[in-house]
Short mmCIF file of C-alpha atoms in Angstrom, two decimals:
data_model
loop_
_atom_site.label_atom_id
_atom_site.label_comp_id
_atom_site.label_asym_id
_atom_site.label_seq_id
_atom_site.Cartn_x
_atom_site.Cartn_y
_atom_site.Cartn_z
CA UNK A 15 -2.64 74.41 20.73
CA UNK A 16 -4.07 75.66 24.04
CA UNK A 17 -1.67 75.63 27.04
CA UNK A 18 -2.97 74.87 30.54
CA UNK A 19 -1.28 74.23 33.88
CA UNK A 20 -3.80 71.61 35.10
CA UNK A 21 -6.49 69.71 33.11
CA UNK A 22 -8.94 67.60 35.12
CA UNK A 23 -10.74 64.86 33.10
CA UNK A 24 -14.15 64.53 34.66
CA UNK A 25 -16.45 66.97 36.43
CA UNK A 26 -18.09 64.76 38.99
CA UNK A 27 -17.41 64.86 42.69
CA UNK A 28 -13.78 63.71 42.31
CA UNK A 29 -12.94 66.23 39.58
CA UNK A 30 -14.65 69.10 41.35
CA UNK A 31 -12.92 68.39 44.68
CA UNK A 32 -9.52 68.09 42.94
CA UNK A 33 -9.96 71.37 41.10
CA UNK A 34 -10.97 73.23 44.32
CA UNK A 35 -8.01 71.85 46.20
CA UNK A 36 -5.54 72.75 43.40
CA UNK A 37 -6.97 76.25 43.15
CA UNK A 38 -6.65 76.79 46.91
CA UNK A 39 -3.06 75.71 46.59
CA UNK A 40 -2.09 78.36 44.23
CA UNK A 41 -2.89 77.00 40.73
CA UNK A 42 -5.00 79.39 38.69
CA UNK A 43 -4.80 77.96 35.20
CA UNK A 44 -7.15 75.05 35.60
CA UNK A 45 -9.65 73.46 33.16
CA UNK A 46 -12.22 70.78 34.01
CA UNK A 47 -13.39 68.73 31.02
CA UNK A 48 -16.76 67.04 31.45
CA UNK A 49 -18.49 64.86 28.88
CA UNK A 50 -21.99 65.40 30.26
CA UNK A 51 -23.88 68.59 29.73
CA UNK A 52 -23.52 69.71 33.28
CA UNK A 53 -21.19 69.16 36.22
CA UNK A 54 -21.89 66.83 39.13
CA UNK A 55 -21.54 63.42 37.48
CA UNK A 56 -23.66 60.50 38.70
CA UNK A 57 -24.78 62.48 41.84
CA UNK A 58 -27.26 64.33 39.62
CA UNK A 59 -29.47 61.23 39.45
CA UNK A 60 -28.94 60.12 43.08
CA UNK A 61 -31.88 61.93 44.65
CA UNK A 62 -31.76 59.90 47.87
CA UNK A 63 -30.10 61.22 50.96
CA UNK A 64 -27.13 60.02 53.00
CA UNK A 65 -24.40 62.11 51.31
CA UNK A 66 -22.19 64.58 53.03
CA UNK A 67 -22.23 63.22 56.58
CA UNK A 68 -18.36 63.23 56.73
CA UNK A 69 -17.80 66.25 54.57
CA UNK A 70 -20.48 68.65 55.60
CA UNK A 71 -21.69 66.89 58.87
CA UNK A 72 -25.28 66.95 57.62
CA UNK A 73 -27.30 64.59 55.43
CA UNK A 74 -27.75 65.75 51.79
CA UNK A 75 -29.07 64.32 48.60
CA UNK A 76 -26.73 63.61 45.66
CA UNK A 77 -27.69 66.76 43.77
CA UNK A 78 -27.38 68.87 46.91
CA UNK A 79 -23.92 67.43 47.59
CA UNK A 80 -22.83 68.05 44.01
CA UNK A 81 -24.24 71.64 44.00
CA UNK A 82 -22.12 72.57 47.02
CA UNK A 83 -18.95 71.66 45.13
CA UNK A 84 -20.18 73.28 41.87
CA UNK A 85 -20.91 76.44 43.86
CA UNK A 86 -17.42 76.41 45.33
CA UNK A 87 -15.81 75.91 41.97
CA UNK A 88 -17.81 78.77 40.49
CA UNK A 89 -16.95 81.02 43.41
CA UNK A 90 -13.23 80.26 42.73
CA UNK A 91 -13.91 80.98 39.06
CA UNK A 92 -12.54 77.62 37.88
CA UNK A 93 -13.18 77.25 34.12
CA UNK A 94 -14.84 74.14 32.83
CA UNK A 95 -16.09 72.71 29.53
CA UNK A 96 -19.18 70.52 29.53
CA UNK A 97 -20.45 68.43 26.58
CA UNK A 98 -16.75 67.67 25.83
CA UNK A 99 -15.13 64.35 25.30
CA UNK A 100 -11.41 63.64 25.77
CA UNK A 101 -10.41 61.35 22.88
CA UNK A 102 -6.75 60.85 23.71
CA UNK A 103 -4.05 61.66 26.20
CA UNK A 104 -0.42 61.24 25.46
CA UNK A 105 2.33 60.42 28.01
CA UNK A 106 3.56 63.94 27.48
CA UNK A 107 0.13 65.21 28.78
CA UNK A 108 -1.21 66.44 25.49
CA UNK A 109 -5.01 66.02 25.33
CA UNK A 110 -7.20 65.75 22.28
CA UNK A 111 -10.76 67.03 23.14
CA UNK A 112 -13.89 67.33 21.02
CA UNK A 113 -17.16 69.21 21.60
CA UNK A 114 -19.97 70.58 19.42
CA UNK A 115 -19.05 74.18 19.47
CA UNK A 116 -15.30 74.09 19.01
CA UNK A 117 -14.78 70.78 17.23
CA UNK A 118 -11.44 69.02 17.82
CA UNK A 119 -8.91 70.85 19.98
CA UNK A 120 -5.60 70.06 21.54
CA UNK A 121 -4.52 71.06 25.04
CA UNK A 122 -1.00 70.81 26.36
CA UNK A 123 -1.05 70.42 30.18
CA UNK A 124 1.71 70.63 32.80
CA UNK A 125 -0.26 68.11 34.94
CA UNK A 126 -3.42 65.98 34.43
CA UNK A 127 -5.81 64.54 37.05
CA UNK A 128 -7.88 61.64 35.88
CA UNK A 129 -11.39 61.60 37.51
CA UNK A 130 -13.52 59.77 34.91
CA UNK A 131 -15.49 57.66 37.47
CA UNK A 132 -16.88 54.20 36.68
CA UNK A 133 -19.56 52.36 34.68
CA UNK A 134 -21.79 49.45 35.39
CA UNK A 135 -20.98 45.91 34.36
CA UNK A 136 -23.35 45.13 31.46
CA UNK A 137 -25.38 42.01 30.87
CA UNK A 138 -22.98 40.70 28.26
CA UNK A 139 -20.31 40.25 30.95
CA UNK A 140 -22.61 38.24 33.23
CA UNK A 141 -23.21 35.18 30.98
CA UNK A 142 -26.93 35.09 31.59
CA UNK A 143 -28.60 32.65 29.18
CA UNK A 144 -31.76 33.49 27.29
CA UNK A 145 -33.10 36.04 24.82
CA UNK A 146 -32.67 39.80 25.03
CA UNK A 147 -36.24 41.03 25.63
CA UNK A 148 -37.36 44.56 26.61
CA UNK A 149 -37.37 45.04 30.32
CA UNK A 150 -33.74 44.45 31.23
CA UNK A 151 -31.82 47.43 32.52
CA UNK A 152 -28.71 48.19 34.57
CA UNK A 153 -29.71 49.63 37.97
CA UNK A 154 -27.98 52.97 37.09
CA UNK A 155 -30.01 53.31 33.85
CA UNK A 156 -33.22 52.56 35.76
CA UNK A 157 -32.25 55.19 38.29
CA UNK A 158 -31.79 57.80 35.59
CA UNK A 159 -35.14 56.84 34.01
CA UNK A 160 -37.03 57.15 37.24
CA UNK A 161 -35.21 60.13 38.94
CA UNK A 162 -34.38 62.29 35.94
CA UNK A 163 -36.74 61.35 33.13
CA UNK A 164 -39.75 60.48 35.22
CA UNK A 165 -40.30 57.04 33.62
CA UNK A 166 -41.01 53.91 35.56
CA UNK A 167 -39.50 50.94 33.69
CA UNK A 168 -41.95 48.36 35.04
CA UNK A 169 -44.33 47.15 37.76
CA UNK A 170 -42.97 43.71 38.81
CA UNK A 171 -39.25 43.79 39.46
CA UNK A 172 -36.39 41.33 40.09
CA UNK A 173 -32.96 42.68 40.93
CA UNK A 174 -29.77 40.75 40.31
CA UNK A 175 -26.91 41.89 42.47
CA UNK A 176 -26.88 43.63 45.84
CA UNK A 177 -24.51 46.47 45.15
CA UNK A 178 -25.56 49.86 46.60
CA UNK A 179 -27.29 51.08 43.44
CA UNK A 180 -29.29 47.92 43.25
CA UNK A 181 -30.34 48.14 46.96
CA UNK A 182 -31.26 51.84 46.50
CA UNK A 183 -33.35 51.08 43.41
CA UNK A 184 -35.20 48.37 45.26
CA UNK A 185 -36.47 51.10 47.60
CA UNK A 186 -36.96 53.59 44.85
CA UNK A 187 -39.02 51.31 42.63
CA UNK A 188 -41.16 50.33 45.62
CA UNK A 189 -41.80 53.99 46.54
CA UNK A 190 -42.89 54.58 42.92
CA UNK A 191 -45.48 51.81 43.12
CA UNK A 192 -43.65 48.81 41.68
CA UNK A 193 -43.40 45.45 43.36
CA UNK A 194 -39.83 44.32 43.96
CA UNK A 195 -40.19 40.55 44.32
CA UNK A 196 -36.63 39.68 45.28
CA UNK A 197 -33.01 40.73 45.25
CA UNK A 198 -30.63 37.94 44.27
CA UNK A 199 -26.87 37.96 44.94
CA UNK A 200 -24.32 35.53 43.43
CA UNK A 201 -21.96 35.89 46.37
CA UNK A 202 -22.62 34.55 49.91
CA UNK A 203 -22.53 38.15 51.14
CA UNK A 204 -24.04 41.47 49.93
CA UNK A 205 -21.89 43.95 48.02
CA UNK A 206 -23.60 46.95 49.54
CA UNK A 207 -23.39 48.90 52.72
CA UNK A 208 -25.19 47.46 55.77
CA UNK A 209 -27.23 50.54 56.21
CA UNK A 210 -28.59 50.21 52.62
CA UNK A 211 -29.58 46.56 53.29
CA UNK A 212 -31.56 47.65 56.29
CA UNK A 213 -33.04 50.84 54.91
CA UNK A 214 -33.79 49.64 51.38
CA UNK A 215 -34.68 45.96 51.83
CA UNK A 216 -35.50 45.02 55.46
CA UNK A 217 -37.68 48.18 56.00
CA UNK A 218 -39.76 47.31 52.94
CA UNK A 219 -39.89 43.53 53.42
CA UNK A 220 -37.96 42.79 50.31
CA UNK A 221 -36.18 39.41 50.46
CA UNK A 222 -32.45 39.11 49.75
CA UNK A 223 -31.31 35.70 48.47
CA UNK A 224 -27.57 35.24 48.79
CA UNK A 225 -25.71 32.65 46.72
CA UNK A 226 -28.43 32.87 43.99
CA UNK A 227 -28.22 33.90 40.38
CA UNK A 228 -30.43 34.12 37.25
CA UNK A 229 -30.22 30.94 35.17
CA UNK A 230 -32.96 31.57 32.62
CA UNK A 231 -34.83 34.47 31.16
CA UNK A 232 -38.29 33.93 29.78
CA UNK A 233 -39.70 36.14 26.91
CA UNK A 234 -38.47 37.02 23.42
CA UNK A 235 -39.95 40.42 22.76
CA UNK A 236 -40.84 41.44 26.31
CA UNK A 237 -39.57 40.11 29.61
CA UNK A 238 -42.10 37.68 31.14
CA UNK A 239 -40.05 36.22 34.11
CA UNK A 240 -36.73 34.91 35.37
CA UNK A 241 -35.62 31.65 36.97
CA UNK A 242 -33.29 31.90 39.96
CA UNK A 243 -31.18 29.05 41.31
CA UNK A 244 -28.79 28.58 44.28
CA UNK A 245 -25.14 28.28 43.40
CA UNK A 246 -22.36 26.16 44.98
CA UNK A 247 -19.04 27.44 46.33
CA UNK A 248 -17.77 27.50 42.63
CA UNK A 249 -20.74 29.76 41.64
CA UNK A 250 -22.28 26.96 39.54
CA UNK A 251 -26.13 26.60 39.68
CA UNK A 252 -27.27 23.64 41.83
CA UNK A 253 -29.87 21.53 39.93
CA UNK A 254 -33.24 21.23 41.75
CA UNK A 255 -32.97 24.67 43.41
CA UNK A 256 -34.65 26.65 40.60
CA UNK A 257 -37.39 29.23 41.46
CA UNK A 258 -39.51 31.04 38.85
CA UNK A 259 -40.46 34.70 39.32
CA UNK A 260 -42.92 36.36 36.91
CA UNK A 261 -41.76 39.85 36.31
CA UNK A 262 -41.62 42.55 33.55
CA UNK A 263 -38.34 44.19 34.72
CA UNK A 264 -34.91 42.79 35.62
CA UNK A 265 -32.41 45.25 37.05
CA UNK A 266 -28.70 44.43 37.00
CA UNK A 267 -26.52 45.71 39.81
CA UNK A 268 -23.43 43.40 39.35
CA UNK A 269 -20.49 45.63 39.97
CA UNK A 270 -18.74 48.73 38.69
CA UNK A 271 -15.86 49.07 36.25
CA UNK A 272 -13.48 52.09 36.49
CA UNK A 273 -13.45 53.97 33.19
CA UNK A 274 -9.74 53.50 32.44
CA UNK A 275 -9.53 53.27 28.63
CA UNK A 276 -7.63 56.57 28.49
CA UNK A 277 -5.35 55.47 31.29
CA UNK A 278 -4.49 52.26 29.54
CA UNK A 279 -3.81 54.05 26.15
CA UNK A 280 -1.42 56.42 27.94
CA UNK A 281 0.54 53.41 29.18
CA UNK A 282 -0.16 53.90 32.83
CA UNK A 283 0.64 50.86 35.00
CA UNK A 284 -2.64 49.24 36.16
CA UNK A 285 -3.74 47.28 39.20
CA UNK A 286 -5.37 44.04 38.11
CA UNK A 287 -7.46 43.81 41.27
CA UNK A 288 -9.00 47.33 41.30
CA UNK A 289 -8.86 47.77 37.44
CA UNK A 290 -7.48 51.27 38.27
CA UNK A 291 -4.05 52.74 38.02
CA UNK A 292 -1.18 51.91 40.40
CA UNK A 293 -0.48 55.02 42.50
CA UNK A 294 1.88 56.19 45.19
CA UNK A 295 1.39 58.16 48.30
CA UNK A 296 0.68 61.35 46.23
CA UNK A 297 -1.92 59.53 44.09
CA UNK A 298 0.51 60.01 41.18
CA UNK A 299 0.59 57.28 38.55
CA UNK A 300 3.54 55.70 36.82
CA UNK A 301 3.66 58.72 34.49
CA UNK A 302 5.03 61.78 36.31
CA UNK A 303 2.56 64.63 36.68
CA UNK A 304 -0.52 62.44 35.99
CA UNK A 305 -2.65 61.91 39.17
CA UNK A 306 -5.88 59.97 39.64
CA UNK A 307 -8.70 59.94 42.15
CA UNK A 308 -12.22 58.77 42.78
CA UNK A 309 -13.88 55.77 41.37
CA UNK A 310 -11.56 55.60 38.36
CA UNK A 311 -8.88 54.69 40.85
CA UNK A 312 -10.93 52.26 42.87
CA UNK A 313 -14.68 51.91 43.63
CA UNK A 314 -15.56 53.83 46.82
CA UNK A 315 -18.45 53.17 49.17
CA UNK A 316 -19.04 56.81 50.15
CA UNK A 317 -18.75 59.91 47.98
CA UNK A 318 -17.34 61.75 50.99
CA UNK A 319 -14.25 59.61 50.78
CA UNK A 320 -14.08 60.37 47.00
CA UNK A 321 -13.91 64.09 47.80
CA UNK A 322 -11.35 63.60 50.49
CA UNK A 323 -9.08 61.54 48.15
CA UNK A 324 -9.58 64.03 45.30
CA UNK A 325 -8.40 66.86 47.45
CA UNK A 326 -5.19 65.00 48.07
CA UNK A 327 -4.70 64.57 44.31
CA UNK A 328 -5.42 68.28 43.73
CA UNK A 329 -2.98 69.39 46.36
CA UNK A 330 -0.23 67.11 45.01
CA UNK A 331 -0.81 68.11 41.46
CA UNK A 332 -0.39 71.82 42.59
CA UNK A 333 2.90 70.89 44.22
CA UNK A 334 4.10 69.11 41.04
CA UNK A 335 3.21 72.18 38.90
CA UNK A 336 4.95 74.60 41.25
CA UNK A 337 8.07 72.29 41.45
CA UNK A 338 7.52 71.64 45.15
CA UNK A 339 7.21 67.89 44.81
CA UNK A 340 10.34 65.84 45.67
CA UNK A 341 11.69 63.80 42.85
CA UNK A 342 11.38 60.05 43.22
CA UNK A 343 14.77 58.73 44.40
CA UNK A 344 13.69 55.10 44.51
CA UNK A 345 10.86 52.76 43.49
CA UNK A 346 9.23 53.39 46.91
CA UNK A 347 8.22 50.94 49.59
CA UNK A 348 5.61 48.41 48.40
CA UNK A 349 2.41 48.12 50.41
CA UNK A 350 1.43 44.43 50.72
CA UNK A 351 -1.86 43.05 51.98
CA UNK A 352 -2.42 39.71 53.66
CA UNK A 353 -5.04 37.64 55.39
CA UNK A 354 -7.98 38.33 53.03
CA UNK A 355 -7.38 41.96 52.17
CA UNK A 356 -7.60 42.27 48.35
CA UNK A 357 -5.71 45.39 47.56
CA UNK A 358 -4.56 48.74 48.92
CA UNK A 359 -4.49 52.28 47.57
CA UNK A 360 -1.79 53.55 47.44
CA UNK A 361 0.26 50.40 46.64
CA UNK A 362 3.67 52.07 47.04
CA UNK A 363 4.88 54.70 49.39
CA UNK A 364 8.00 57.04 49.35
CA UNK A 365 8.34 58.46 52.95
CA UNK A 366 10.59 61.33 51.75
CA UNK A 367 7.76 62.71 49.65
CA UNK A 368 5.02 62.59 52.38
CA UNK A 369 3.93 66.00 53.43
CA UNK A 370 0.93 64.87 55.37
CA UNK A 371 -0.39 61.52 56.79
CA UNK A 372 -1.33 59.06 54.01
CA UNK A 373 -4.69 57.20 54.35
CA UNK A 374 -4.22 53.75 52.92
CA UNK A 375 -7.71 52.44 51.86
CA UNK A 376 -8.48 48.84 51.13
CA UNK A 377 -11.23 46.18 50.95
CA UNK A 378 -11.44 42.64 52.10
CA UNK A 379 -12.51 39.71 49.90
CA UNK A 380 -14.96 38.07 52.29
CA UNK A 381 -16.91 38.68 55.49
CA UNK A 382 -14.74 38.38 58.56
CA UNK A 383 -15.84 38.62 62.22
CA UNK A 384 -13.98 39.37 65.44
CA UNK A 385 -10.70 40.28 63.84
CA UNK A 386 -7.90 42.80 63.84
CA UNK A 387 -6.45 44.88 61.08
CA UNK A 388 -2.68 45.47 61.76
CA UNK A 389 -0.17 47.74 60.14
CA UNK A 390 3.45 46.41 60.06
CA UNK A 391 6.75 48.00 58.93
CA UNK A 392 8.43 44.70 57.90
CA UNK A 393 7.66 42.65 60.98
CA UNK A 394 7.23 45.46 63.44
CA UNK A 395 3.56 46.09 64.26
CA UNK A 396 2.81 49.81 64.41
CA UNK A 397 -0.95 49.83 64.64
CA UNK A 398 -3.78 47.45 65.37
CA UNK A 399 -7.56 47.92 65.06
CA UNK A 400 -10.20 45.72 66.45
CA UNK A 401 -13.14 45.01 64.15
CA UNK A 402 -16.23 43.10 65.09
CA UNK A 403 -16.99 42.61 61.40
CA UNK A 404 -15.50 43.55 58.03
CA UNK A 405 -17.28 43.14 54.71
CA UNK A 406 -16.36 43.54 51.04
CA UNK A 407 -19.01 46.29 50.72
CA UNK A 408 -17.39 48.72 53.03
CA UNK A 409 -13.83 50.24 52.71
CA UNK A 410 -11.38 50.25 55.55
CA UNK A 411 -8.40 52.47 56.12
CA UNK A 412 -5.15 52.74 58.05
CA UNK A 413 -3.14 55.94 58.45
CA UNK A 414 0.60 56.08 57.69
CA UNK A 415 2.51 58.91 59.34
CA UNK A 416 5.98 60.07 58.41
CA UNK A 417 7.05 59.80 62.09
CA UNK A 418 6.67 56.01 61.81
CA UNK A 419 9.57 55.85 59.38
CA UNK A 420 11.61 58.40 61.38
CA UNK A 421 11.21 56.25 64.43
CA UNK A 422 11.52 52.71 63.04
CA UNK A 423 13.60 53.38 59.89
CA UNK A 424 12.92 52.55 56.35
CA UNK A 425 11.37 49.10 55.95
CA UNK A 426 11.55 46.86 52.90
CA UNK A 427 7.78 46.59 52.86
CA UNK A 428 4.68 47.94 54.49
CA UNK A 429 2.18 45.22 55.39
CA UNK A 430 -1.48 45.47 56.12
CA UNK A 431 -2.73 42.26 57.70
CA UNK A 432 -6.14 40.95 58.61
CA UNK A 433 -5.69 38.77 61.69
CA UNK A 434 -8.23 36.57 63.39
CA UNK A 435 -8.67 37.32 67.12
CA UNK A 436 -7.69 34.41 69.39
CA UNK A 437 -9.92 33.18 72.25
CA UNK A 438 -7.82 35.02 74.87
CA UNK A 439 -8.00 38.20 72.76
CA UNK A 440 -11.77 38.01 72.84
CA UNK A 441 -11.76 37.63 76.57
CA UNK A 442 -9.11 40.13 77.59
CA UNK A 443 -9.13 42.68 74.75
CA UNK A 444 -12.67 42.59 73.69
CA UNK A 445 -13.04 46.36 73.93
CA UNK A 446 -9.74 47.23 72.24
#
């Protein structure tokens, strides 16, 4: 059995950033295990720009962003295995790995960082009636076909779901000569970034139909068209609102699911809202020494935030391995969300173990305008941010500092609250 201080499962942007941070914090015995044939993860097929504005302060494509981290990892001589699948991880941090050259191997780690990313929600989970003809793809699959394999799936396209991948593929298919007839979204708001709606739909005159879904697929062997219908507040199709679109391609961009099969098999406590592990301020899971970061923890809007979060996991894993991490003396202080905020990461904080400010990231469940996001220790408000608009497609964050607890004492709970601005707030504090 191979012994290793730190094993990182996943060689995408999260895994690479975590490995680099751990190496810079004194851990030399590191191994990245990546199931694909090369490092970089999903970024290798994301040839559009817009990456790296926060991390490198310049606009990069996905492969360029990934290459910079791969280059840093190689300069630091961090070992990695590609084409390798992790079959199992025990709570004692023993990994079973398989690849073509070495077959099945076992690795005993002192610490593990989970960075497996996420996958797209398949058609089977969407309850779309009709046959299963050729021409139906997930948006990510279509992205790989076009950007990596050089294959255009079709010429007349309908896209269901307005997640960022779907929006980006609307533009990409248009640039490759296809006609994107419409993007339909089940919810009354888009699931993507505002900039992607503008740059990928508005700039190309592609209509976005909110509160619409596919109710029928025409074609048995090959897709011939789809029927859209408006839905009510319970997401049920409204009779009489049907519209038919002839098309040869239907792309599905209906959400991402964190790849947490290994996490569940280990017995890690899971968050039912994010479908990712429950973590504390160190991004440590319910199993000591097992950390998690990136889209396997919760789905991010920007890869720059993935890298930033992963560096925190790498530094804390290094502290754990060196024995510099404080032992948990309590269950920690729960982080509760109110007023339309769906979840927070982390969901529990232990102030005594905080070595640096903790960024608490979260998403709202609807579109809210003219509001405040407030941070409370019990009922004492510590921070308040004014927001003209918050949407489910964009993550928000609040920063927790150790000084807060030193000044106000240890609360029973930390609360992050979305509060609607009152009329006098709009008049007096409009620029707050």
